[in-house]
Tab-separated table of C-alpha atoms and ligand atoms in Angstrom:
chain	number	residue	atom	x	y	z
A	14	UNK	CA	16.171	-14.834	-52.392
A	15	UNK	CA	19.404	-14.124	-54.255
A	16	UNK	CA	22.750	-14.379	-52.520
A	17	UNK	CA	25.221	-11.750	-53.653
A	18	UNK	CA	28.682	-12.935	-54.544
A	19	UNK	CA	31.382	-11.084	-52.566
A	20	UNK	CA	34.735	-10.816	-54.302
A	21	UNK	CA	37.891	-8.839	-53.618
A	22	UNK	CA	40.266	-8.806	-56.567
A	23	UNK	CA	41.517	-6.659	-59.438
A	24	UNK	CA	42.560	-6.960	-63.042
A	25	UNK	CA	46.257	-6.766	-63.835
A	26	UNK	CA	45.437	-4.544	-66.817
A	27	UNK	CA	42.320	-2.371	-66.841
A	28	UNK	CA	42.300	-1.466	-70.531
A	29	UNK	CA	42.781	-2.668	-74.047
A	30	UNK	CA	42.431	-0.949	-77.408
A	31	UNK	CA	38.962	0.671	-77.305
A	32	UNK	CA	37.941	-0.549	-73.840
A	33	UNK	CA	38.515	0.655	-70.269
A	34	UNK	CA	37.366	-1.072	-67.074
A	35	UNK	CA	36.725	1.047	-63.978
A	36	UNK	CA	34.926	0.451	-60.689
A	37	UNK	CA	34.179	-3.159	-59.836
A	38	UNK	CA	34.833	-4.180	-63.454
A	39	UNK	CA	38.506	-3.352	-62.814
A	40	UNK	CA	38.652	-4.101	-59.084
A	41	UNK	CA	35.828	-5.920	-57.307
A	42	UNK	CA	35.289	-4.505	-53.816
A	43	UNK	CA	33.758	-6.232	-50.802
A	44	UNK	CA	31.053	-4.536	-48.676
A	45	UNK	CA	33.568	-4.011	-45.845
A	46	UNK	CA	33.861	-0.340	-44.897
A	47	UNK	CA	31.311	0.801	-47.479
A	48	UNK	CA	33.995	2.214	-49.782
A	49	UNK	CA	33.396	0.468	-53.110
A	50	UNK	CA	30.831	2.927	-54.450
A	51	UNK	CA	32.939	6.004	-53.692
A	52	UNK	CA	35.977	4.331	-55.247
A	53	UNK	CA	33.996	3.549	-58.418
A	54	UNK	CA	32.769	7.159	-58.629
A	55	UNK	CA	36.330	8.456	-58.166
A	56	UNK	CA	37.477	6.175	-61.012
A	57	UNK	CA	34.718	7.604	-63.213
A	58	UNK	CA	35.688	11.206	-62.440
A	59	UNK	CA	39.367	10.482	-63.165
A	60	UNK	CA	38.473	8.670	-66.399
A	61	UNK	CA	36.243	11.540	-67.540
A	62	UNK	CA	38.923	14.133	-66.782
A	63	UNK	CA	41.705	12.202	-68.520
A	64	UNK	CA	39.651	11.046	-71.528
A	65	UNK	CA	37.588	14.182	-72.272
A	66	UNK	CA	40.302	15.751	-74.448
A	67	UNK	CA	41.158	12.613	-76.473
A	68	UNK	CA	37.435	11.789	-76.907
A	69	UNK	CA	36.817	15.241	-78.396
A	70	UNK	CA	39.426	14.510	-81.078
A	71	UNK	CA	37.786	11.089	-81.632
A	72	UNK	CA	41.189	9.486	-81.319
A	73	UNK	CA	41.732	7.603	-78.072
A	74	UNK	CA	44.906	5.535	-78.008
A	75	UNK	CA	45.689	3.134	-75.158
A	76	UNK	CA	48.014	5.745	-73.610
A	77	UNK	CA	45.291	7.823	-71.855
A	78	UNK	CA	43.545	4.571	-70.882
A	79	UNK	CA	46.779	3.465	-69.208
A	80	UNK	CA	46.941	6.856	-67.443
A	81	UNK	CA	43.568	6.170	-65.834
A	82	UNK	CA	44.850	2.877	-64.449
A	83	UNK	CA	48.107	4.451	-63.266
A	84	UNK	CA	46.192	7.227	-61.524
A	85	UNK	CA	43.679	4.935	-59.793
A	86	UNK	CA	45.833	1.885	-59.042
A	87	UNK	CA	47.413	3.064	-55.763
A	88	UNK	CA	44.187	4.157	-53.975
A	89	UNK	CA	42.551	0.914	-55.132
A	90	UNK	CA	45.410	-1.295	-53.925
A	91	UNK	CA	45.493	0.578	-50.599
A	92	UNK	CA	41.742	0.258	-49.932
A	93	UNK	CA	41.695	-3.388	-51.009
A	94	UNK	CA	44.573	-4.101	-48.613
A	95	UNK	CA	42.514	-2.485	-45.822
A	96	UNK	CA	39.475	-4.604	-46.762
A	97	UNK	CA	41.629	-7.753	-46.925
A	98	UNK	CA	43.023	-7.070	-43.434
A	99	UNK	CA	39.503	-6.543	-42.015
A	100	UNK	CA	38.349	-9.778	-43.705
A	101	UNK	CA	41.199	-11.709	-42.088
A	102	UNK	CA	41.111	-10.118	-38.636
A	103	UNK	CA	37.415	-9.430	-38.098
A	104	UNK	CA	35.103	-11.185	-40.574
A	105	UNK	CA	36.943	-14.537	-40.644
A	106	UNK	CA	37.271	-14.603	-36.845
A	107	UNK	CA	33.564	-13.768	-36.332
A	108	UNK	CA	32.486	-16.368	-38.940
A	109	UNK	CA	34.340	-19.105	-37.071
A	110	UNK	CA	32.699	-18.185	-33.757
A	111	UNK	CA	35.648	-16.228	-32.355
A	112	UNK	CA	35.585	-12.816	-30.715
A	113	UNK	CA	37.162	-10.271	-33.080
A	114	UNK	CA	38.607	-8.044	-30.370
A	115	UNK	CA	39.696	-4.678	-31.770
A	116	UNK	CA	43.436	-4.438	-32.405
A	117	UNK	CA	45.570	-1.803	-30.678
A	118	UNK	CA	45.485	0.292	-33.855
A	119	UNK	CA	41.669	0.232	-33.923
A	120	UNK	CA	41.511	1.105	-30.204
A	121	UNK	CA	43.883	4.013	-30.807
A	122	UNK	CA	41.735	5.350	-33.667
A	123	UNK	CA	38.635	5.029	-31.477
A	124	UNK	CA	40.245	7.156	-28.754
A	125	UNK	CA	41.729	9.857	-30.979
A	126	UNK	CA	39.511	12.503	-32.592
A	127	UNK	CA	42.126	13.501	-35.266
A	128	UNK	CA	42.629	9.832	-36.240
A	129	UNK	CA	38.858	9.332	-36.421
A	130	UNK	CA	38.682	12.312	-38.788
A	131	UNK	CA	41.420	10.806	-40.990
A	132	UNK	CA	39.508	7.505	-41.086
A	133	UNK	CA	36.234	9.292	-41.963
A	134	UNK	CA	38.045	11.178	-44.737
A	135	UNK	CA	39.488	7.937	-46.163
A	136	UNK	CA	36.031	6.329	-46.223
A	137	UNK	CA	34.112	9.320	-47.574
A	138	UNK	CA	36.621	10.922	-49.948
A	139	UNK	CA	39.249	8.221	-50.460
A	140	UNK	CA	43.035	8.404	-50.317
A	141	UNK	CA	43.284	10.170	-53.699
A	142	UNK	CA	40.365	12.597	-54.237
A	143	UNK	CA	39.285	13.294	-57.804
A	144	UNK	CA	37.826	16.599	-59.003
A	145	UNK	CA	35.892	17.404	-62.136
A	146	UNK	CA	37.682	19.958	-64.334
A	147	UNK	CA	36.411	23.560	-64.211
A	148	UNK	CA	34.679	23.311	-67.601
A	149	UNK	CA	32.563	20.395	-66.334
A	150	UNK	CA	31.338	22.245	-63.232
A	151	UNK	CA	28.073	24.122	-63.039
A	152	UNK	CA	28.861	27.767	-63.693
A	153	UNK	CA	32.443	26.821	-64.729
B	16	LIG	C1	26.871	-7.600	-50.924
B	16	LIG	C2	27.609	-6.330	-51.188
B	16	LIG	C3	27.347	-5.189	-50.429
B	16	LIG	C4	28.040	-3.993	-50.665
B	16	LIG	N1	27.771	-2.895	-49.886
B	16	LIG	C5	28.417	-1.742	-50.138
B	16	LIG	C6	28.127	-0.563	-49.368
B	16	LIG	O1	27.297	-0.560	-48.445
B	16	LIG	N2	28.803	0.577	-49.681
B	16	LIG	C7	29.737	0.641	-50.684
B	16	LIG	O2	30.320	1.700	-50.931
B	16	LIG	N3	30.031	-0.473	-51.406
B	16	LIG	C8	29.394	-1.649	-51.167
B	16	LIG	N4	29.704	-2.760	-51.911
B	16	LIG	C9	30.656	-2.629	-53.028
B	16	LIG	C10	29.932	-1.872	-54.125
B	16	LIG	O3	28.676	-2.500	-54.385
B	16	LIG	C11	30.741	-1.870	-55.433
B	16	LIG	O4	32.104	-1.574	-55.181
B	16	LIG	C12	30.165	-0.798	-56.363
B	16	LIG	O5	28.774	-1.024	-56.572
B	16	LIG	C13	30.891	-0.802	-57.717
B	16	LIG	O6	30.198	0.078	-58.572
B	16	LIG	P1	30.262	-0.162	-60.137
B	16	LIG	O7	29.449	0.948	-60.743
B	16	LIG	O8	31.681	-0.313	-60.564
B	16	LIG	O9	29.602	-1.571	-60.413
B	16	LIG	P2	28.093	-2.001	-60.172
B	16	LIG	O10	27.481	-1.254	-59.030
B	16	LIG	O11	28.120	-3.495	-60.114
B	16	LIG	O12	27.350	-1.509	-61.481
B	16	LIG	C14	27.476	-2.188	-62.696
B	16	LIG	C15	26.148	-2.042	-63.408
B	16	LIG	O13	26.287	-2.508	-64.756
B	16	LIG	C16	25.150	-3.286	-65.059
B	16	LIG	N5	25.520	-4.197	-66.144
B	16	LIG	C17	26.248	-5.336	-66.074
B	16	LIG	N6	26.377	-5.902	-67.277
B	16	LIG	C18	25.722	-5.079	-68.143
B	16	LIG	C19	25.503	-5.115	-69.551
B	16	LIG	N7	25.975	-6.093	-70.317
B	16	LIG	N8	24.789	-4.114	-70.095
B	16	LIG	C20	24.302	-3.092	-69.349
B	16	LIG	N9	24.482	-3.011	-68.009
B	16	LIG	C21	25.179	-4.002	-67.419
B	16	LIG	C22	24.788	-3.986	-63.761
B	16	LIG	O14	23.433	-4.375	-63.771
B	16	LIG	C23	25.045	-2.868	-62.750
B	16	LIG	O15	23.916	-2.041	-62.571
B	16	LIG	C24	29.033	-3.948	-51.692
B	16	LIG	C25	29.314	-5.098	-52.455
B	16	LIG	C26	28.616	-6.273	-52.202
B	16	LIG	C27	28.930	-7.484	-53.038
């Protein structure tokens, strides 16, 4: 049996000359909420869109690499803050034998269909959706 290491952290700088970290390499996500995979895919789509042009010219400076980090930093920081809050209020309480009663905010979301839809959107699509450019789409 292999125990998986759960981490929740991020690099201060995701790039250097000739290298770019995305997904868990830039920001390790915990299993909470099941959002890490979607976030990594969104990073990849953003990186592909931003770097396609420079890669075609075979000259990629650190500027477009920095643009990828700038673009993806806010949704990452937001989702990690959500995971951190759930770790503190639910996981840590349950691990020490307590009863992680849902907060008022969670109860409110549970009772409200529009808020549940917003939550589902945040989990499935993320706070900053990324789209492949037209030329990369089938039939585009
Ligand atoms: C226990 C656990 C459960 C989780 N459950 C979920 C979940 O249910 N839903 C969810 O959305 N997220 C979940 N997460 C978070 C999610 O796993 C990560 O956020 C996501 O996998 C990050 O994707 P990634 O492609 O960036 O990295 P990874 O999925 O880690 O992919 C990196 C890949 O690179 C390979 N690799 C590493 N070094 C090299 C090398 N030198 N050469 C070639 N290949 C290499 C690795 O083998 C790996 O296949 C979970 C995390 C943990 C720890």
